[in-house]
Short mmCIF file of C-alpha atoms and ligand atoms in Angstrom, two decimals:
data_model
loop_
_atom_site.label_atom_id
_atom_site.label_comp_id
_atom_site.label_asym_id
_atom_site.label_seq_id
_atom_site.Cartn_x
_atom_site.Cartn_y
_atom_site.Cartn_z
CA UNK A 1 0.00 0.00 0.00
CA UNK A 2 1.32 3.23 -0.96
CA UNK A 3 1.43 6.40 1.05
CA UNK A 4 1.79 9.54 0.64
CA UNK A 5 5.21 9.85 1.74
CA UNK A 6 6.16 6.65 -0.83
CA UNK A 7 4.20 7.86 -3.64
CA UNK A 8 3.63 5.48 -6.85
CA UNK A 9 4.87 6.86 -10.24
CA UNK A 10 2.81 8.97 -12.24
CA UNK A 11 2.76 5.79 -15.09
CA UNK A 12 1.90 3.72 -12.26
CA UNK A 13 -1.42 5.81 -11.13
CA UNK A 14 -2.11 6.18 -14.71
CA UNK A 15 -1.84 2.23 -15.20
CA UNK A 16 -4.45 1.39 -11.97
CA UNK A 17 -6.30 4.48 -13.41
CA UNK A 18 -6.80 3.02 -16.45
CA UNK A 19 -7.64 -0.45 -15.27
CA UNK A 20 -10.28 0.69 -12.65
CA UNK A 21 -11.00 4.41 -12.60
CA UNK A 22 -14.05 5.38 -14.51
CA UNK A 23 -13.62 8.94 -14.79
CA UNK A 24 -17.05 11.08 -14.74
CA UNK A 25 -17.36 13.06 -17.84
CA UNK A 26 -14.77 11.75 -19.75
CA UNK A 27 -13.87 9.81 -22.84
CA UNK A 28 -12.68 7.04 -21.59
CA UNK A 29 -10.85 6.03 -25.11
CA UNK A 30 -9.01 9.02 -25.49
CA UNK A 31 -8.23 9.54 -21.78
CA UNK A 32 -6.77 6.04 -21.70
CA UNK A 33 -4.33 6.69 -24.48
CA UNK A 34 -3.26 10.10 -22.89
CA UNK A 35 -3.01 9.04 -18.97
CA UNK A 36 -4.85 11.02 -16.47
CA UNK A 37 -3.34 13.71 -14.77
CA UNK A 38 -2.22 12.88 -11.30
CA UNK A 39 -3.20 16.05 -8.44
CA UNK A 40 -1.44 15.12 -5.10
CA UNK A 41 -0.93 18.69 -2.90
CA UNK A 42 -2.23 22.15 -3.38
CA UNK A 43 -1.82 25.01 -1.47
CA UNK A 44 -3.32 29.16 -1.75
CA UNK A 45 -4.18 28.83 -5.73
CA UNK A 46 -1.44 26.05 -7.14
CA UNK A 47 -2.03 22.47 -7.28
CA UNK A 48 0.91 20.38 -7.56
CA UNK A 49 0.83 17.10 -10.10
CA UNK A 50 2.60 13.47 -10.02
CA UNK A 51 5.75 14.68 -11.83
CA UNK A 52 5.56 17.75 -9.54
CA UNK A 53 5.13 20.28 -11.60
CA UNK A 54 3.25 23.38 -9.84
CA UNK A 55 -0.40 24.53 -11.89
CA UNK A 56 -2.19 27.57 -10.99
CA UNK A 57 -5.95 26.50 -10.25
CA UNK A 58 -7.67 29.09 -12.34
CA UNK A 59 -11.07 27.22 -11.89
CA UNK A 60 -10.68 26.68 -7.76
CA UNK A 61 -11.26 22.85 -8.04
CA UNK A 62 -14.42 22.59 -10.14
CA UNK A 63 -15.87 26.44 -8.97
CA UNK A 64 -15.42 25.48 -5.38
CA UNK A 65 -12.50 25.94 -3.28
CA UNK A 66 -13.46 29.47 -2.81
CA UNK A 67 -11.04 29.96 0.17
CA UNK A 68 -8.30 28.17 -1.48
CA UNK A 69 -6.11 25.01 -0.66
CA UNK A 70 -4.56 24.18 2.59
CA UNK A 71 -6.92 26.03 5.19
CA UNK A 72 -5.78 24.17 8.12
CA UNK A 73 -9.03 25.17 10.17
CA UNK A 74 -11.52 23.15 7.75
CA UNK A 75 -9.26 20.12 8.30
CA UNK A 76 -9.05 20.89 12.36
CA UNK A 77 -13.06 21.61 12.23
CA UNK A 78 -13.42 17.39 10.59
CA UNK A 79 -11.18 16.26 12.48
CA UNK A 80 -12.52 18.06 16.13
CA UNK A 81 -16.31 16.78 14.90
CA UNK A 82 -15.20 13.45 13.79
CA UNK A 83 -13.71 12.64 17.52
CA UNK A 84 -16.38 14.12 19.14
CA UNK A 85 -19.15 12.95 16.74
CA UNK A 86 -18.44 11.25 13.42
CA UNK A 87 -21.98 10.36 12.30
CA UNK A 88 -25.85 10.78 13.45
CA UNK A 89 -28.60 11.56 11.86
CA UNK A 90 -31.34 14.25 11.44
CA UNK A 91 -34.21 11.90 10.75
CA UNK A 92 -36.57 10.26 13.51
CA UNK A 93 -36.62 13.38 15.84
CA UNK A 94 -32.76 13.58 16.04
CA UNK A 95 -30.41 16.41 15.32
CA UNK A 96 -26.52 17.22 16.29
CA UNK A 97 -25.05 20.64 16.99
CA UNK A 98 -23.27 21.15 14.01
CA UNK A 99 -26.41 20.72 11.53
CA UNK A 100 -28.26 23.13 14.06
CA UNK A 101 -26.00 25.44 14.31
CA UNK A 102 -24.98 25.23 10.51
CA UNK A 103 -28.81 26.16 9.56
CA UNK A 104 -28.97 28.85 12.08
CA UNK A 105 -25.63 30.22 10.69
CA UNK A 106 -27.32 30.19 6.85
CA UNK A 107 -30.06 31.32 7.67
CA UNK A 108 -28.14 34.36 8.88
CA UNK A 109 -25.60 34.62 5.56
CA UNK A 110 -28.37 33.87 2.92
CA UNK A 111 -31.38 36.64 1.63
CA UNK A 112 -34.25 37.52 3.82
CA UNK A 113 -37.12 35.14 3.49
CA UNK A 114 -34.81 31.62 3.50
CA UNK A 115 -34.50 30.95 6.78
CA UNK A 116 -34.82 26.92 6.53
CA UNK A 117 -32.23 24.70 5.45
CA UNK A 118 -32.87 20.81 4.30
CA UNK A 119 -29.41 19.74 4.08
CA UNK A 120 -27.89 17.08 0.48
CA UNK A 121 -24.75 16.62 -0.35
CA UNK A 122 -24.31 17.69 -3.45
CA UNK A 123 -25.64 20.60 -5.67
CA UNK A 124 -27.39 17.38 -7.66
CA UNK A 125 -29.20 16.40 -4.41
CA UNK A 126 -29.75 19.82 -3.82
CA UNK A 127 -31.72 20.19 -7.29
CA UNK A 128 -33.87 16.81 -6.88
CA UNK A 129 -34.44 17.82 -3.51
CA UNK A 130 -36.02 20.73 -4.96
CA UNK A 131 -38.58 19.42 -7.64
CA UNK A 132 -39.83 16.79 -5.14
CA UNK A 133 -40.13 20.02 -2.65
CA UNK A 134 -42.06 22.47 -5.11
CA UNK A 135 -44.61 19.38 -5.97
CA UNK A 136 -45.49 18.47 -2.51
CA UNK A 137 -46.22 22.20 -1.92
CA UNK A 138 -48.48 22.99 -4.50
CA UNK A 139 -50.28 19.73 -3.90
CA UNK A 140 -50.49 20.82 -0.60
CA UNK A 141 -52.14 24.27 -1.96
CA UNK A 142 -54.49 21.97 -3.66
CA UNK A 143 -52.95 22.69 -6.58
CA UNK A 144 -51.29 19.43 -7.83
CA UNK A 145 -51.76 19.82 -11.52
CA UNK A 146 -49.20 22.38 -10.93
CA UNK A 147 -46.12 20.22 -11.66
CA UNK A 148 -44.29 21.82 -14.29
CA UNK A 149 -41.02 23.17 -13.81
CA UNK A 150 -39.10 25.57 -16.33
CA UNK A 151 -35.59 25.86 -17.05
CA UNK A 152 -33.22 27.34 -19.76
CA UNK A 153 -31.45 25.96 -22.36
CA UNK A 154 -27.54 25.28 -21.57
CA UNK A 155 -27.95 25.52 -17.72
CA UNK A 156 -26.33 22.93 -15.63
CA UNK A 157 -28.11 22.09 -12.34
CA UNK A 158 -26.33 18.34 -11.89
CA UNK A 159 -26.12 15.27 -13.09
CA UNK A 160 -28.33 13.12 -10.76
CA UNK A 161 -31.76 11.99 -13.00
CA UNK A 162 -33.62 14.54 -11.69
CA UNK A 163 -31.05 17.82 -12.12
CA UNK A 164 -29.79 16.61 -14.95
CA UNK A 165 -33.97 16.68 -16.47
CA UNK A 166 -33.71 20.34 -15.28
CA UNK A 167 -30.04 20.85 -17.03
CA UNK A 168 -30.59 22.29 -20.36
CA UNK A 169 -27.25 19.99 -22.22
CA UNK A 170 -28.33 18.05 -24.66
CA UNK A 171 -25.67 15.46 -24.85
CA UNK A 172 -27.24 14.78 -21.11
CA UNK A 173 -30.33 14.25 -22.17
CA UNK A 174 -29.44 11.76 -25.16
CA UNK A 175 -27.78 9.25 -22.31
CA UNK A 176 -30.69 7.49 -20.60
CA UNK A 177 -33.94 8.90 -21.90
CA UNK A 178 -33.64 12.37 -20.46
CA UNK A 179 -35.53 14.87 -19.44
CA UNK A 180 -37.92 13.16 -16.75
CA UNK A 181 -41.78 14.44 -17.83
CA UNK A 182 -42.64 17.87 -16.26
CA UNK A 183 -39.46 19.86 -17.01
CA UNK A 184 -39.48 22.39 -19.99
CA UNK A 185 -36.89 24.15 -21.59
CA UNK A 186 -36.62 28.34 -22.69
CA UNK A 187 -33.77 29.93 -24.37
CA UNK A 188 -30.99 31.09 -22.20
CA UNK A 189 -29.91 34.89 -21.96
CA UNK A 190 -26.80 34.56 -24.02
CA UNK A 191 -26.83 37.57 -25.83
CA UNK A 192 -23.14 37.00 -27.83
CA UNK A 193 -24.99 33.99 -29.11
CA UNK A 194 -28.73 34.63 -29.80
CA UNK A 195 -28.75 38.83 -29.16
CA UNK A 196 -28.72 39.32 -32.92
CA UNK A 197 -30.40 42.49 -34.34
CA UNK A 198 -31.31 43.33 -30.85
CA UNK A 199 -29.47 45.81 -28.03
CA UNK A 200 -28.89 44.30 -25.22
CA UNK A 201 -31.39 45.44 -23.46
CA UNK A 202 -34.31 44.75 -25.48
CA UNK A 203 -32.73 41.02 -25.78
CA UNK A 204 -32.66 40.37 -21.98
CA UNK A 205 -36.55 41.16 -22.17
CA UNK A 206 -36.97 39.09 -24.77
CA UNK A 207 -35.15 36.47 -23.16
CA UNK A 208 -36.94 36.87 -19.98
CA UNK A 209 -40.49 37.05 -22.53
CA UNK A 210 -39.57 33.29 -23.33
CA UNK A 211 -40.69 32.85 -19.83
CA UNK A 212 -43.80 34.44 -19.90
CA UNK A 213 -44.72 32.95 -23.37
CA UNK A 214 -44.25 29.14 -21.83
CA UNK A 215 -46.09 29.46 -18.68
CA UNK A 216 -48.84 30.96 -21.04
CA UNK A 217 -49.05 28.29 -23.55
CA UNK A 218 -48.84 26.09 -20.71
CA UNK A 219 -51.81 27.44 -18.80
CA UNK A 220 -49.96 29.26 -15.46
CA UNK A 221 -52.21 26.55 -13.20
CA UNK A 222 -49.84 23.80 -14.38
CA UNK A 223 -46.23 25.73 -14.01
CA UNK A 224 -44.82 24.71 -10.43
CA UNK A 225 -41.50 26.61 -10.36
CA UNK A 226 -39.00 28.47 -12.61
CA UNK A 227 -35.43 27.17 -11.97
CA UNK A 228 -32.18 28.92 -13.02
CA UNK A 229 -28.25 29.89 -12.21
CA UNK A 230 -28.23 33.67 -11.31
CA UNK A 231 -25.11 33.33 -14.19
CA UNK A 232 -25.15 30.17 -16.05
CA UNK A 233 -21.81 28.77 -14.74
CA UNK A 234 -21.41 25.48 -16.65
CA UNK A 235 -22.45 26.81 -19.63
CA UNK A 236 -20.00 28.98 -20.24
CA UNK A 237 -20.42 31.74 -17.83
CA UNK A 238 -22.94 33.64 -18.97
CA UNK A 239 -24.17 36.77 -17.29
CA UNK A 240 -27.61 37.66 -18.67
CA UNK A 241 -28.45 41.39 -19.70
CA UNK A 242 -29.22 43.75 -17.30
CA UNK A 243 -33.22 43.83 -17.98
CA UNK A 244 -33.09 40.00 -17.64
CA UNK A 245 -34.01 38.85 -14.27
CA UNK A 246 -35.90 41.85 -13.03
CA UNK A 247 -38.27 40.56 -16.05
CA UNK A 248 -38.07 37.28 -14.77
CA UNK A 249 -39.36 38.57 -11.67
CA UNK A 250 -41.99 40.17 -12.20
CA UNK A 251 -42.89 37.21 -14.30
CA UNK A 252 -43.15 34.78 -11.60
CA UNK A 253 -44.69 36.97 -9.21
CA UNK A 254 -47.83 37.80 -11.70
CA UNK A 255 -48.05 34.26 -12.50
CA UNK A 256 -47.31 32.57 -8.99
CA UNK A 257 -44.41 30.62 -10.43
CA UNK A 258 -41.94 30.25 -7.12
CA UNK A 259 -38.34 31.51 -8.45
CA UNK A 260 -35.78 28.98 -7.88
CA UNK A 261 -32.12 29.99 -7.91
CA UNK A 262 -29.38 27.58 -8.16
CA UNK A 263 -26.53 29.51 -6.31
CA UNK A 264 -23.98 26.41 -6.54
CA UNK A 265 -21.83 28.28 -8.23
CA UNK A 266 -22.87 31.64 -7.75
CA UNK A 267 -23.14 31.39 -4.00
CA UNK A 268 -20.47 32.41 -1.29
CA UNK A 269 -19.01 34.83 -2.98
CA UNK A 270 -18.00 34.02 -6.65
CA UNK A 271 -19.67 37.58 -8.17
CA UNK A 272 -18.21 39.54 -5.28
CA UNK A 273 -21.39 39.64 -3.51
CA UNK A 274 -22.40 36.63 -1.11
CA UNK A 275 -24.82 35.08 -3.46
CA UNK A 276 -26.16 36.16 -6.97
CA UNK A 277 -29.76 36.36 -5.30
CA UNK A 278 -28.14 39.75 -3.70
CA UNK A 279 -25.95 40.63 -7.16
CA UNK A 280 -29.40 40.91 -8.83
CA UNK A 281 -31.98 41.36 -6.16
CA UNK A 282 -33.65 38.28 -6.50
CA UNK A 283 -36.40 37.34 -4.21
CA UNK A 284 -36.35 33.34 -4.41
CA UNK A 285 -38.83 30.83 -2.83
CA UNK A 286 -35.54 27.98 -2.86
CA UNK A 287 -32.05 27.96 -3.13
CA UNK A 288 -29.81 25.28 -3.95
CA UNK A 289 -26.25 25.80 -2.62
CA UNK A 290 -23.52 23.57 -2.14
CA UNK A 291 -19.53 23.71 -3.43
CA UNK A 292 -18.22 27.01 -1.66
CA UNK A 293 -20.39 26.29 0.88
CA UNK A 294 -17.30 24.21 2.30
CA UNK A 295 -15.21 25.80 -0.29
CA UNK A 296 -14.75 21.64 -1.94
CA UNK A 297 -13.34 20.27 1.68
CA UNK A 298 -16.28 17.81 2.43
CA UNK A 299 -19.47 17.43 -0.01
CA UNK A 300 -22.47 19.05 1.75
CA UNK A 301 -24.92 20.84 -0.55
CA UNK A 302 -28.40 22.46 0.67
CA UNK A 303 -31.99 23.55 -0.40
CA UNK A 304 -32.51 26.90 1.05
CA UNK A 305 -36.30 27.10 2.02
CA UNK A 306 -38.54 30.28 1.28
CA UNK A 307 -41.41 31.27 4.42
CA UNK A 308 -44.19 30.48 2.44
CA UNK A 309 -42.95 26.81 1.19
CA UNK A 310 -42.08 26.21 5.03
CA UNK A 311 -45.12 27.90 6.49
CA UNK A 312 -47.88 25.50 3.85
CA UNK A 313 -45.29 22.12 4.87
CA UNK A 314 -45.74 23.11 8.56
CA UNK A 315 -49.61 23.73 8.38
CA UNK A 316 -50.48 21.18 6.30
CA UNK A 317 -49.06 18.63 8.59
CA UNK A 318 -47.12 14.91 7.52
CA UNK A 319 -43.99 14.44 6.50
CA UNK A 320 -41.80 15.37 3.27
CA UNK A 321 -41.03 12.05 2.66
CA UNK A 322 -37.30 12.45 1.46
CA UNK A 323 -33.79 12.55 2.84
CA UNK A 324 -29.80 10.96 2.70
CA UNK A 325 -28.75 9.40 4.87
CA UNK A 326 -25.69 11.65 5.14
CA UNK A 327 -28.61 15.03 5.19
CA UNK A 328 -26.42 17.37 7.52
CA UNK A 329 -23.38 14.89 7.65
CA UNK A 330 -21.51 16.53 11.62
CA UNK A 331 -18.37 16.73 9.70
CA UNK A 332 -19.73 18.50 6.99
CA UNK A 333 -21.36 20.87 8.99
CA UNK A 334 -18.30 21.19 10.55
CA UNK A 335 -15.81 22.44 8.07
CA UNK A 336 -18.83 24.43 6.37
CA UNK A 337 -19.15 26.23 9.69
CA UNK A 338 -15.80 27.03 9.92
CA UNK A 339 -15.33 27.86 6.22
CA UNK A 340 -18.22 30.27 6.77
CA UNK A 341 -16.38 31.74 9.60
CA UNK A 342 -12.90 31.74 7.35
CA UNK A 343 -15.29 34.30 4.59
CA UNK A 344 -16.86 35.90 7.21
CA UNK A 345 -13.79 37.07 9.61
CA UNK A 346 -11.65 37.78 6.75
CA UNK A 347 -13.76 39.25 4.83
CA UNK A 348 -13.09 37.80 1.47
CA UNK A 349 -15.96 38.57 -0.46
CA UNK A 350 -16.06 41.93 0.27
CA UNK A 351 -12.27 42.08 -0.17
CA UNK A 352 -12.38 39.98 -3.76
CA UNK A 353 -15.42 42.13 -4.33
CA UNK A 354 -13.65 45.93 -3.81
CA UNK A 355 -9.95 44.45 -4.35
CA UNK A 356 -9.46 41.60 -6.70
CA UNK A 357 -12.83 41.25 -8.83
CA UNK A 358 -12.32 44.82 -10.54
CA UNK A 359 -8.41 44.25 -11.38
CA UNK A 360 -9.12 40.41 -12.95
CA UNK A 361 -12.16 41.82 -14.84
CA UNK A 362 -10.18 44.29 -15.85
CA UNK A 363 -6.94 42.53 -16.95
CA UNK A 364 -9.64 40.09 -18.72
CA UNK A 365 -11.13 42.62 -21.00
CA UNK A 366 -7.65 43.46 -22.14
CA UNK A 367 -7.59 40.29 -24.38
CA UNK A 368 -10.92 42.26 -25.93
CA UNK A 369 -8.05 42.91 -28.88
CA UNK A 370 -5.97 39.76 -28.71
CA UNK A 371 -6.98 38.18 -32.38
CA UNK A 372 -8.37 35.14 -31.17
CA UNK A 373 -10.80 36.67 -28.86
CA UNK A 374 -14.36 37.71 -29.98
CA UNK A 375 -16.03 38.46 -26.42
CA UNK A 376 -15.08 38.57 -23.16
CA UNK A 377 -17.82 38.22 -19.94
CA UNK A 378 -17.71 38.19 -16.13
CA UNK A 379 -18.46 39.15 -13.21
CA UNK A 380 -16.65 39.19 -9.43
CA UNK A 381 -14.05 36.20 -9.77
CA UNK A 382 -15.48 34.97 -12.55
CA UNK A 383 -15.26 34.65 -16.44
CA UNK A 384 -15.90 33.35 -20.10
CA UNK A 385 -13.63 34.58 -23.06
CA UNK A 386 -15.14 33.36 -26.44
CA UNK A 387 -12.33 32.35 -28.88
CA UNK A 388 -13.76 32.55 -32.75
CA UNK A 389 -12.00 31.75 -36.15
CA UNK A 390 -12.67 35.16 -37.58
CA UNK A 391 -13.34 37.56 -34.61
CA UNK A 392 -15.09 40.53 -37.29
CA UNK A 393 -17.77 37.69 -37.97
CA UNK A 394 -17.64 35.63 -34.46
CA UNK A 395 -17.29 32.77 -37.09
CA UNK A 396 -17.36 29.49 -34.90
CA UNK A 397 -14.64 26.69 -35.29
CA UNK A 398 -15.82 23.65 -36.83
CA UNK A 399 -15.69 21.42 -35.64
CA UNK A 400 -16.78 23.58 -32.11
CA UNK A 401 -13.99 23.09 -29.33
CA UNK A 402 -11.28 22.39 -31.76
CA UNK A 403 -9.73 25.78 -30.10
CA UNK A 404 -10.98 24.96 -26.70
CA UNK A 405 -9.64 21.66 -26.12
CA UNK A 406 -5.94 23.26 -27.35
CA UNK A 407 -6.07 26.05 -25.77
CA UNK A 408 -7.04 24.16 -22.43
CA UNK A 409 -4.08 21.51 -23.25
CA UNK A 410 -1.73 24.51 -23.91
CA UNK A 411 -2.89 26.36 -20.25
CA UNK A 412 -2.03 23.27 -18.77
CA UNK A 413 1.31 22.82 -20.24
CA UNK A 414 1.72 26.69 -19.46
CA UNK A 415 1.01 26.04 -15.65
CA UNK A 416 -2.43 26.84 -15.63
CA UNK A 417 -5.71 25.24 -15.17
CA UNK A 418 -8.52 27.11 -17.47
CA UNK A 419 -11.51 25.27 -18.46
CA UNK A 420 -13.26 24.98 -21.97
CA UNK A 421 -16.88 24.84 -22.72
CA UNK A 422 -16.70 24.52 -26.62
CA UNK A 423 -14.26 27.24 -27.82
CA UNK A 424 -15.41 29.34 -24.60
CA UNK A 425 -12.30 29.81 -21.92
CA UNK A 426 -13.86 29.56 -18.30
CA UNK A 427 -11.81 30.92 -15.29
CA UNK A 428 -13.16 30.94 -11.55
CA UNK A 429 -9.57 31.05 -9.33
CA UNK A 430 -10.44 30.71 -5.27
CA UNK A 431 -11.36 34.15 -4.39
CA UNK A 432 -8.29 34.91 -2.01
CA UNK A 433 -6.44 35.38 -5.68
CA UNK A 434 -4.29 38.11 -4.96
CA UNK A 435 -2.82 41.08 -7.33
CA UNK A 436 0.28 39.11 -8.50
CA UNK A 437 -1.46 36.28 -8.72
CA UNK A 438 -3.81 37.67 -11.13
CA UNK A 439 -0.69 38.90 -13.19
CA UNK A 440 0.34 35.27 -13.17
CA UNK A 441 -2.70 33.78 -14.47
CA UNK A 442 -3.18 36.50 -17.10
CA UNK A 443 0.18 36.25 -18.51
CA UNK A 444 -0.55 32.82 -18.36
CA UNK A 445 -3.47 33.47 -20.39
CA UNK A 446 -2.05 35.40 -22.66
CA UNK A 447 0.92 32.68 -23.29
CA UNK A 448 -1.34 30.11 -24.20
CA UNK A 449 -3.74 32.33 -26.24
CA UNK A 450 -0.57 33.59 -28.77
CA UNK A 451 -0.08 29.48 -28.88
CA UNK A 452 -3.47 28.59 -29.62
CA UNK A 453 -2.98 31.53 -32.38
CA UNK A 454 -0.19 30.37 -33.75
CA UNK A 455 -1.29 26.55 -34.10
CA UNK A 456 -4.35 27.63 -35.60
CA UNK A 457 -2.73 29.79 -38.01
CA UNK A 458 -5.16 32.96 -36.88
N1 PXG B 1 -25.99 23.37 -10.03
C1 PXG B 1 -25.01 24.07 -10.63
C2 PXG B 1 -25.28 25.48 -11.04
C3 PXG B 1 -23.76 23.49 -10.84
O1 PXG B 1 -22.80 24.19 -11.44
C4 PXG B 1 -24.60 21.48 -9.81
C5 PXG B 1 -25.81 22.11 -9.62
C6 PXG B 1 -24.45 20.07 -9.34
O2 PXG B 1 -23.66 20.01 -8.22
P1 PXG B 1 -22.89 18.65 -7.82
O3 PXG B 1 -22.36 18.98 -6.47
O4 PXG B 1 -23.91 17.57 -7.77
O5 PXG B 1 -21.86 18.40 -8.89
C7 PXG B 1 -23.55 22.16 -10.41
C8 PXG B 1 -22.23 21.48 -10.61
C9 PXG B 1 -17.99 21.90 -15.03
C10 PXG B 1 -18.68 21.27 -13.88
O6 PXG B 1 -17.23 21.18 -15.68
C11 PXG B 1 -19.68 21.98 -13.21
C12 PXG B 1 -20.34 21.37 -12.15
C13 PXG B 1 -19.98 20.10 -11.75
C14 PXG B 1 -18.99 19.42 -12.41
C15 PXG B 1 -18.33 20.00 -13.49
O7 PXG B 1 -18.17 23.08 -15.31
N2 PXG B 1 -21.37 22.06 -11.54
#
C-alpha cells in the first residue's frame, strides 16, 4: 500500500487508473491513451501534479474551493467533529449541533425570506431535492396539476436523474432517456450567441419574454417553479443582460411561479457579492447551494427554504417524505461552519469584491483585442472569453472546441488550469487570488492564447 510519503509513479497511477477508474465526464478512449493527470498537494491557488510540476488553479477545483487550498481550520473543524461525533442523523426526531447550528448560521448569511435549510450533499441532491419540494407544496395548496417546472437551455443544475432533467445539455439528455416528464426548456440569456439584431437590453426582455410565453401556452395553473443559475456557470459563464431577471421577476410573481435559484456556483461569494440572489436582487422561494459552501473540503450541498414553502409544509401537517442518509453529515457541517467563519472574519468577499474582482475583470477585458478573442464576460471572480475563427464575424470553429480543447491543453502545459466549454475559456480562481497572482494567471493566459494563435494559423 502506498502512502503519501512513498508515492507510486505517475505511469503507475495512470496504469491502476486506467484499469479501474471510470472517470465522470470523460472519454474514456481518449483519456486512456493520454493518462490522467495525477493532483497530489495544493496550497493558496497552485495544485501540484505526479511529476511535480506546480499549476495555478484558475477554476478553484471545479468552482469550489473558494477559500483556497490548505486552510488548516476546515481540516481541524473534521477532524474536532469526527472525535467528538463522526456520524448521526437528522431523521426520527434527532439532530446534532453542528447541523443546528450550521442552519442557524445560513439562515443568517443567505437573503431575507430563506431561513430553513434541508441539508444534500451535493448541488445534484440539492436540485432533486427541490422538484420533489415544489410538488409536494403545491399539492399541498391543492394545486397538484401544478407540476411543471421551467428551465433554460444550456444551464447545468447536476447530473443526478432529476437535475440533470432540469439541465438544459443536450448530450445529457441523449444518455438514458432524459428529461424526466414535467421539465421544460426556454432559451438562455446569451446575448453573444442569440442577441442578434437586438441591443442588449431589449434582448434580456426578450429572453426573460420566453418565460412568460411558456407558462402561457402552458396554462400558469400547471407551471410549479421556474429554476435557473443567477449566471449560467457550466455553460460557459454567462451573465444575462441587465433587464433580464428583473423581467423574470416580475414574471413569476404575476403568474405565482416560485423563483428557484441555483446559487452552486454563484453562491459564497464568486460575483463579489455573497450570493447572486443579492448581485441581482432576487427574491427566491428555494435555493440550492452547495460547493463554496465548504469551499470543496467535504461534499455538503443544501436547499434553502422560502417562508411560504415552510409555512404550507408546517400547516399542512405529515412528512416530506425524502432525505440521505448523510442530510447534515456533523463533519460536513463542521468544516462548512468554519469555512463560513474563514469568509466571514476575513472578509473575502467583500475584499475579492472591492480588491481583486475589478483588477481580474479588468486585466480580462484586455484580451478584448488579442486576435483570437471575440467576447469577453464576467463578473466578481469569474469569467468566459469566447475564442472565434474570424473575430469581425464571431465565425465558430468547426468542428466547435477544436480551439478549446488546445487552448485548455496549452494552459495546462503553461502552468495553468482554465476550463473549456466549446471554444469558450472559463476561469473561476479561489477568491483569495491576490494582485500578483492575477498577473500570473493572465500572462498565463495570454501565453497560451498567442499558442493557440499560432497553431491555428489565426
Ligand atoms: N448546479 C449548478 C449550477 C452546478 O454548477 C450542480 C448544480 C451540481 O452540483 P454537484 O455537487 O452535484 O456536482 C452544479 C455542478 C464543469 C462542472 O465542468 C460543473 C459542475 C460540476 C462538475 C463539473 O463546469 N457544476
Amino acid at each position: 500500500m502506498s502512502t503519501s510519503n512513498d508515492p507510486r509513479s505517475t505511469l503507475e497511477y495512470q496504469e491502476f487508473d486506467r484499469r479501474h477508474h471510470w472517470h465522470p465526464f470523460t472519454d474514456t478512449r481518449a483519456l486512456n491513451k493520454k493518462g490522467t493527470r495525477v493532483i497530489t498537494r495544493a496550497e493558496g491557488v497552485y495544485l501540484w501534479d505526479s511529476d511535480g510540476n506546480r499549476i495555478l488553479d484558475g477554476m478553484a477545483g471545479l468552482w469550489c474551493v473558494n477559500v483556497g487550498y490548505g486552510r488548516r481550520e476546515l481540516c481541524d473543524a473534521a477532524h474536532a467533529q469526527m472525535l467528538e461525533l463522526p456520524y448521526y442523523n437528522s431523521f426520527f426526531q434527532s439532530a446534532h449541533p453542528p447541523a443546528i447550528e450550521l442552519a442557524r448560521l445560513l439562515a443568517e448569511v443567505t437573503p431575507a425570506g430563506l431561513e430553513r435549510a434541508f441539508f444534500t450533499n451535493s448541488g445534484s441532491e440539492a436540485n432533486d431535492t427541490v422538484v420533489r419540494l415544489v410538488r409536494h407544496y403545491w399539492s399541498l395548496r391543492g394545486q397538484p396539476d401544478r407540476s411543471v417546472i421551467i428551465s433554460r437551455d444550456n444551464a447545468y443544475h447536476g447530473s443526478t436523474v432529476a437535475a440533470a432533467s432540469l439541465g438544459g445539455m443536450q448530450p445529457m439528455h441523449a444518455q438514458g432517456g432524459l428529461p424526466i416528464p414535467g421539465i421544460e426548456h426556454i432559451m438562455q440569456p446569451h446575448y453573444y450567441l442569440l442577441g442578434e439584431g437586438r441591443s442588449e437590453d431589449e434582448f434580456g426582455l426578450f429572453a426573460a419574454r420566453a418565460l412568460e410565453d411558456r407558462i402561457k401556452a402552458l396554462g400558469a395553473q400547471r407551471v410549479a417553479a421556474f429554476i435557473a443559475e443567477p449566471i449560467q456557470g457550466a455553460g460557459g459563464v454567462i451573465v444575462p443582460p441587465a433587464t433580464y431577471w428583473p423581467e423574470i421577476q416580475r414574471i413569476c410573481a404575476k403568474y405565482d411561479v416560485l423563483l428557484v435559484a441555483d446559487e452552486v456556483i454563484c453562491g459564497f461569494g464568486r460575483t463579489g457579492e455573497w450570493f447572486g440572489t443579492d448581485y441581482y436582487d432576487l427574491h427566491p422561494d428555494l435555493m440550492s447551494i452547495a460547493k463554496g459552501l465548504s469551499s470543496g473540503y467535504l461534499p455538503i450541498g443544501a436547499v434553502m427554504i422560502g417562508d411560504r414553502i415552510a409555512e404550507t409544509l408546517i400547516e399542512s401537517g405529515g412528512e416530506f417524505a425524502h432525505g440521505y442518509t448523510y442530510s447534515g453529515h456533523p463533519a460536513a457541517c463542521a468544516v462548512a461552519i468554519a469555512n463560513i467563519g474563514i469568509l466571514r472574519d476575513e472578509r473575502i468577499v467583500e475584499r475579492a469584491a472591492r480588491e481583486t474582482a475589478p483588477y481580474f475583470q479588468q486585466r480580462l477585458a484586455e484580451f478584448r483585442a488579442h486576435p483570437l478573442v471575440s467576447d469577453v464576460q464576467g463578473v466578481g471572480l469569474f469569467a468566459g472569453i469566447e475564442l472565434s475563427a474570424d473575430k469581425r464575424t464571431c465565425a465558430r470553429f468547426d468542428p466547435l472546441g477544436t480551439a478549446g480543447g488546445l487552448c485548455r491543453d496549452l494552459c495546462i502545459q503553461n502552468g495553468l488550469v482554465m476550463r473549456a466549454v466549446g471554444d469558450r475559456m472559463i476561469l473561476s480562481p479561489p477568491l483569495i487570488i491576490t494582485r500578483e497572482q492575477i498577473d500570473e494567471l493572465i500572462e498565463k493566459v495570454a501565453l497560451s492564447f498567442d499558442m493557440t494563435a499560432r497553431e491555428l494559423g489565426i
